[in-house]
Amino acid sequence: MENPSLLSLAVALLAFLSSSSTKLTPRVSFPTGIPGRHLTRFSGHDVSNTTTLLLSDSGDMLYVGSRNAVLALDVSHKDAIILRSKLDWSPSEKDIEQCSMKGKKMADCPNFIRVLQFFNTTHIYACGTFAFSPRCTYINSETLTMSLKADEGRGRCPYDPYQRNTAIIVEHVFGLWEEAGEPGENPRRHGENMQTPHRKATGRKRWGSSCYGELYTGTVADYRGNRPVISRHLGEGRRLDLKLDDTLGWLEDPTFISSSFIPDEEKIYLFFSEVGREYDFIDKFIVSRVSQICVSDVGGQRTLQRRWTTFAKAQLLCQADSELPYNVIQDIDTLPPAEGAPADDTLFYGLFTSQWSVNSGRSAVCSFRLTDIKSVFSGNYKVLNRDTLQWSTRVQEKVANPGECGLHNASDNALRFVKENFLADESVRPVGRRLTMLSSEHDYSHLTVQRVQAANSRDYTVLFLLTESGYLHKAVLLQSGAHIIEEVQVFEQPQPVKSLKLSIPKGMIYVGTSEGVVRVPTANCSFYWTCPQCVLARDPFCGWDPVSRACVGASNSRTSLCQDIDRGNVKEACKTVSITHRDRFGPNKLPAGELVSVSLNEVVRLQCPAASQLSQQLWERPNSRLPSDLYLHLEDGSLSFVASPATLGHYLCLSTENGYQQTMAIFHVKQKSTPLTQIPNIYTWPEAHRIATTKSVARTGPELHTSVGTWPKTIETRQGETEETLSSSQVTTRLRSRNVTLLREESWQREPDFRDGEPLLLAQGPCYLKELVVVSVLLVLCLSLLITMLLYGSRQRCHSQTAPQPVTPTRECDRRTPVEQEALKGNSFLSKHSGHASGLVCNGVLSGSNGHLPNTPI
């Protein structure tokens, strides 16, 4: 296979940009602190950086490697994690001072436990960074005390606490001549106090068989982190410790992820990422690798002495057709074959990201089959040109098969061949040559996998993935793709996650964070209280038991359960289950119609809870449509409109998921000023008990779901008057200090018979009280202004009439005698000089203030 060119890479990039990924949304979300998902936390003021987790075979004890300490936690209790014992393992002040003098930060100089493995049934082997000077020791698992003084841990544990590493202890069975014990012998040699087989006390040699643990690690062997190494330790003279020959650069700046031992193959597979030197790119191209070594390897006799003779590596290609590969491996977990299946069916589920910015924020899961890995390692290998350090593929005669066990007795020529040809030509492609799961919304960091047998006796693969934002996702792999059953918020603030451990016998997941340990149950069946909700979850752990009428664990039930993992078909799975009101609406929850009092021209917003994050919310009105010019459907599922005579009435919120429809809320919108406000609408329901209903249904609690049904025909509009009576027994509830009688079960199966505008709405017509008051006030103001203006005009006219005016003789004045006319002239003259008039002239007659003629005696 030729090296890909830049042109082909550009074509692949364009093809990837044109491709689309399916959006994966968790069906149910459980934020921190809600009662729907039970979590158990362990933390302490002196507990931090729980880097490594080790679970006992029984699942009752969890050993934690943290900063400066090893903890033994009792996890056998349901509601608590108890600290059984603690071993303090801190560097001295002198060690920390030397670490600081080397230029390291004081926060990086404590002892971070990075290796924690069972050595045998009584002891644990532990290694820590120990102020950038790795140390290892044996710890008694019962008393949590050190059995021996800590020794050097170079090549077994990293120096830097931020460098990733992998370690695994594998029991090795061997035969040897043993002698009687000598005083002062190392207990690691013959297993004294460590439960290795006993020796005879006679001092005679005998041929026997024994087993002991050997440590296989992938880490760095120097202070600067420039010497990566895959090595074997704890042989203690019985077998040689081995490591890689680094003269030819067998590893190129690797980041070790995980390791797995396959007993049937007697091989250890290590997974890591490194720089791909076989690609001639301008920038460093990261590739994901799988490598193998045989546990029976003891090195060559002359060539490759104390070096691996069975080391080989190949590329893991997590890539879909015509798309850019996800080339950086983040985590990987091994899924053993099903019972009765061959070892070749072992699957490795890897979590990958990409170094390309176009894939930023995306995570992909790929699965690789052991038989495909073996096929690649048994094929051709690339050839390294020592002069140019370039890899090429050419047809050549195979002197030996690289990666084959038992080469320690091979010739020097064969060992030189496997020394120079250790990179497989072909890449290991995923199962089905496609991605198992692709998420463009979540950035995953850790994963673990489990095979679960459902009620139909079929096996399903369940992935537990941890996001960088602190959510644990549980996803089931189906033929149609991955389905995320739920997400659980493990911690509120994003923080470094150090490890993820699954306990299959106990059904628990343990998450190690920088603050402590969190325990999450793998199943949450009791959350689903109805058959439809239990089936829609599509959780292989859970099924609906028609006898106990509860969602129970599939592995714990002996009865036939209602379950449909592949399709989630409620109609088929729950066809034998009668759906009562309690099944529809949950425990002690009934769908009362909520009364919403509004004023005309007021903006109304009706909130509707969602049955799940995969459901779609619909709004309906009885015998009426919801035109877009009057109603606005918001993104959160709520309905908004302006209150008017046309929009008053009843509203029904429906939730639809996978073809199953259920009623989530009923609202009755009415006008505040209606005289019949205190007379509620009445629905009927068959069960006679009183409960308190809430205004809205919480998204995440047991109140999350309600029922399926149709509108009832019987609605009581006035006290004592009904259109149709279904039953004399009615159930009433209190809602905002108003009596509301609920729907009968059989009435849900009838067609709606509501008509907006009828007395059912409790509104006899539009009310213009506010408008009338405003018009009346304006009218009063106008009348007051008009009267004021009239009074002002009348006063002005009166002033103009009382002012002195020249007297014009009329015809009657012409009849007066000359003597009278002279008297009038004289009186007028006196009035002008006195400043006021003593009399008035009316119709040519002068009168005094007393109403008589002037100068006339009374």
Short mmCIF file of N, CA, C and O in Angstrom, two decimals, residues 49-107:
data_model
loop_
_atom_site.label_atom_id
_atom_site.label_comp_id
_atom_site.label_asym_id
_atom_site.label_seq_id
_atom_site.Cartn_x
_atom_site.Cartn_y
_atom_site.Cartn_z
N ASN A 49 -7.04 13.76 43.44
CA ASN A 49 -6.37 13.09 42.31
C ASN A 49 -6.42 11.58 42.42
O ASN A 49 -5.40 10.90 42.52
N THR A 50 -7.64 11.06 42.40
CA THR A 50 -7.82 9.60 42.44
C THR A 50 -7.46 9.04 41.07
O THR A 50 -8.32 8.74 40.25
N THR A 51 -6.17 8.88 40.85
CA THR A 51 -5.64 8.55 39.53
C THR A 51 -5.98 7.13 39.10
O THR A 51 -6.33 6.88 37.95
N THR A 52 -5.89 6.17 40.02
CA THR A 52 -5.97 4.76 39.67
C THR A 52 -7.00 4.08 40.55
O THR A 52 -7.05 4.30 41.76
N LEU A 53 -7.83 3.23 39.93
CA LEU A 53 -8.84 2.45 40.64
C LEU A 53 -8.58 0.96 40.42
O LEU A 53 -8.30 0.53 39.30
N LEU A 54 -8.71 0.19 41.49
CA LEU A 54 -8.52 -1.25 41.44
C LEU A 54 -9.65 -1.90 42.23
O LEU A 54 -9.81 -1.63 43.42
N LEU A 55 -10.43 -2.75 41.57
CA LEU A 55 -11.61 -3.35 42.19
C LEU A 55 -11.33 -4.82 42.49
O LEU A 55 -10.76 -5.55 41.67
N SER A 56 -11.73 -5.25 43.68
CA SER A 56 -11.55 -6.64 44.06
C SER A 56 -12.47 -7.54 43.24
O SER A 56 -13.44 -7.08 42.63
N ASP A 57 -12.15 -8.84 43.22
CA ASP A 57 -12.95 -9.78 42.43
C ASP A 57 -14.39 -9.84 42.91
O ASP A 57 -15.31 -10.01 42.10
N SER A 58 -14.60 -9.70 44.21
CA SER A 58 -15.96 -9.75 44.74
C SER A 58 -16.72 -8.46 44.48
O SER A 58 -17.96 -8.44 44.55
N GLY A 59 -16.00 -7.39 44.20
CA GLY A 59 -16.65 -6.11 43.97
C GLY A 59 -17.02 -5.37 45.24
O GLY A 59 -17.68 -4.33 45.17
N ASP A 60 -16.57 -5.85 46.40
CA ASP A 60 -16.91 -5.21 47.67
C ASP A 60 -15.86 -4.23 48.14
O ASP A 60 -16.12 -3.43 49.05
N MET A 61 -14.67 -4.28 47.59
CA MET A 61 -13.58 -3.40 48.02
C MET A 61 -12.99 -2.70 46.81
O MET A 61 -12.68 -3.33 45.80
N LEU A 62 -12.83 -1.39 46.95
CA LEU A 62 -12.25 -0.57 45.89
C LEU A 62 -10.97 0.07 46.43
O LEU A 62 -11.01 0.81 47.42
N TYR A 63 -9.86 -0.23 45.77
CA TYR A 63 -8.58 0.35 46.15
C TYR A 63 -8.31 1.55 45.23
O TYR A 63 -8.43 1.44 44.00
N VAL A 64 -7.94 2.66 45.85
CA VAL A 64 -7.80 3.92 45.12
C VAL A 64 -6.39 4.44 45.30
O VAL A 64 -5.89 4.58 46.43
N GLY A 65 -5.73 4.71 44.18
CA GLY A 65 -4.43 5.38 44.20
C GLY A 65 -4.62 6.86 43.98
O GLY A 65 -5.04 7.27 42.90
N SER A 66 -4.33 7.65 44.99
CA SER A 66 -4.55 9.10 44.92
C SER A 66 -3.22 9.81 45.14
O SER A 66 -2.15 9.21 45.04
N ARG A 67 -3.27 11.06 45.46
CA ARG A 67 -2.06 11.83 45.72
C ARG A 67 -1.57 11.56 47.14
O ARG A 67 -2.28 11.79 48.12
N ASN A 68 -0.38 11.02 47.24
CA ASN A 68 0.29 10.75 48.52
C ASN A 68 -0.42 9.71 49.38
O ASN A 68 -0.17 9.64 50.59
N ALA A 69 -1.30 8.90 48.79
CA ALA A 69 -2.00 7.92 49.62
C ALA A 69 -2.60 6.82 48.76
O ALA A 69 -2.88 7.01 47.56
N VAL A 70 -2.79 5.66 49.41
CA VAL A 70 -3.55 4.55 48.84
C VAL A 70 -4.71 4.29 49.79
O VAL A 70 -4.52 4.13 51.00
N LEU A 71 -5.93 4.23 49.25
CA LEU A 71 -7.14 4.10 50.05
C LEU A 71 -7.77 2.74 49.81
O LEU A 71 -7.71 2.20 48.70
N ALA A 72 -8.39 2.20 50.85
CA ALA A 72 -9.22 1.00 50.74
C ALA A 72 -10.64 1.40 51.09
O ALA A 72 -10.94 1.74 52.24
N LEU A 73 -11.54 1.39 50.12
CA LEU A 73 -12.92 1.83 50.29
C LEU A 73 -13.84 0.63 50.28
O LEU A 73 -13.78 -0.21 49.38
N ASP A 74 -14.71 0.59 51.28
CA ASP A 74 -15.73 -0.45 51.37
C ASP A 74 -16.94 0.00 50.56
O ASP A 74 -17.62 0.95 50.94
N VAL A 75 -17.20 -0.67 49.45
CA VAL A 75 -18.30 -0.28 48.56
C VAL A 75 -19.42 -1.31 48.58
O VAL A 75 -20.25 -1.35 47.66
N SER A 76 -19.46 -2.13 49.61
CA SER A 76 -20.50 -3.17 49.69
C SER A 76 -21.83 -2.62 50.16
O SER A 76 -22.85 -3.28 50.00
N HIS A 77 -21.85 -1.42 50.74
CA HIS A 77 -23.09 -0.82 51.22
C HIS A 77 -23.80 -0.10 50.07
O HIS A 77 -23.16 0.47 49.18
N LYS A 78 -25.11 -0.10 50.16
CA LYS A 78 -25.91 0.45 49.05
C LYS A 78 -25.84 1.96 48.99
O LYS A 78 -25.75 2.53 47.90
N ASP A 79 -25.89 2.62 50.13
CA ASP A 79 -26.04 4.07 50.15
C ASP A 79 -24.81 4.81 50.65
O ASP A 79 -24.89 6.00 50.94
N ALA A 80 -23.71 4.12 50.81
CA ALA A 80 -22.53 4.80 51.35
C ALA A 80 -21.26 4.11 50.86
O ALA A 80 -21.25 2.91 50.58
N ILE A 81 -20.20 4.90 50.77
CA ILE A 81 -18.85 4.41 50.52
C ILE A 81 -18.03 4.73 51.75
O ILE A 81 -17.87 5.90 52.13
N ILE A 82 -17.50 3.71 52.39
CA ILE A 82 -16.84 3.86 53.69
C ILE A 82 -15.35 3.66 53.52
O ILE A 82 -14.90 2.70 52.88
N LEU A 83 -14.58 4.56 54.13
CA LEU A 83 -13.12 4.44 54.12
C LEU A 83 -12.72 3.39 55.15
O LEU A 83 -12.87 3.59 56.35
N ARG A 84 -12.20 2.27 54.66
CA ARG A 84 -11.79 1.19 55.55
C ARG A 84 -10.40 1.46 56.13
O ARG A 84 -10.18 1.31 57.34
N SER A 85 -9.45 1.82 55.29
CA SER A 85 -8.09 2.11 55.76
C SER A 85 -7.40 3.01 54.75
O SER A 85 -7.84 3.14 53.60
N LYS A 86 -6.30 3.60 55.20
CA LYS A 86 -5.57 4.54 54.35
C LYS A 86 -4.08 4.39 54.62
O LYS A 86 -3.64 4.31 55.78
N LEU A 87 -3.29 4.34 53.55
CA LEU A 87 -1.84 4.26 53.64
C LEU A 87 -1.24 5.56 53.10
O LEU A 87 -1.37 5.87 51.92
N ASP A 88 -0.63 6.32 53.99
CA ASP A 88 0.04 7.55 53.57
C ASP A 88 1.40 7.20 52.97
O ASP A 88 2.20 6.49 53.58
N TRP A 89 1.63 7.74 51.79
CA TRP A 89 2.89 7.47 51.08
C TRP A 89 3.34 8.76 50.41
O TRP A 89 3.10 9.00 49.23
N SER A 90 3.98 9.60 51.21
CA SER A 90 4.35 10.93 50.75
C SER A 90 5.86 11.05 50.66
O SER A 90 6.60 10.46 51.46
N PRO A 91 6.37 11.83 49.72
CA PRO A 91 7.80 12.10 49.67
C PRO A 91 8.22 12.95 50.88
O PRO A 91 7.42 13.68 51.46
N SER A 92 9.47 12.85 51.24
CA SER A 92 9.98 13.65 52.33
C SER A 92 10.20 15.09 51.86
O SER A 92 10.15 15.39 50.66
N GLU A 93 10.46 15.97 52.81
CA GLU A 93 10.71 17.36 52.45
C GLU A 93 11.97 17.48 51.60
O GLU A 93 12.04 18.34 50.71
N LYS A 94 12.92 16.61 51.85
CA LYS A 94 14.15 16.62 51.05
C LYS A 94 13.85 16.22 49.61
O LYS A 94 14.38 16.83 48.66
N ASP A 95 12.98 15.20 49.43
CA ASP A 95 12.62 14.78 48.07
C ASP A 95 11.89 15.89 47.32
O ASP A 95 12.14 16.13 46.13
N ILE A 96 11.01 16.58 48.02
CA ILE A 96 10.26 17.67 47.38
C ILE A 96 11.19 18.82 47.05
O ILE A 96 11.06 19.47 46.00
N GLU A 97 12.16 19.09 47.93
CA GLU A 97 13.11 20.17 47.67
C GLU A 97 13.96 19.85 46.44
O GLU A 97 14.22 20.73 45.60
N GLN A 98 14.40 18.61 46.31
CA GLN A 98 15.17 18.21 45.13
C GLN A 98 14.33 18.30 43.86
O GLN A 98 14.83 18.67 42.80
N CYS A 99 13.07 17.94 43.97
CA CYS A 99 12.16 18.05 42.82
C CYS A 99 12.01 19.50 42.39
O CYS A 99 12.02 19.80 41.20
N SER A 100 11.91 20.39 43.35
CA SER A 100 11.78 21.81 43.02
C SER A 100 13.07 22.36 42.42
O SER A 100 13.04 23.21 41.53
N MET A 101 14.19 21.86 42.89
CA MET A 101 15.47 22.33 42.34
C MET A 101 15.66 21.89 40.90
O MET A 101 16.44 22.50 40.15
N LYS A 102 14.97 20.84 40.50
CA LYS A 102 15.05 20.39 39.10
C LYS A 102 14.19 21.23 38.17
O LYS A 102 14.14 20.97 36.97
N GLY A 103 13.53 22.24 38.71
CA GLY A 103 12.71 23.12 37.89
C GLY A 103 11.27 22.71 37.77
O GLY A 103 10.55 23.23 36.90
N LYS A 104 10.81 21.80 38.63
CA LYS A 104 9.44 21.34 38.57
C LYS A 104 8.57 22.15 39.53
O LYS A 104 9.04 22.67 40.55
N LYS A 105 7.30 22.25 39.20
CA LYS A 105 6.36 22.95 40.06
C LYS A 105 6.11 22.16 41.34
O LYS A 105 6.12 20.93 41.34
N MET A 106 5.90 22.89 42.42
CA MET A 106 5.65 22.23 43.70
C MET A 106 4.39 21.39 43.66
O MET A 106 4.29 20.35 44.32
N ALA A 107 3.40 21.80 42.84
CA ALA A 107 2.15 21.03 42.74
C ALA A 107 2.35 19.69 42.05
O ALA A 107 1.50 18.80 42.20
#
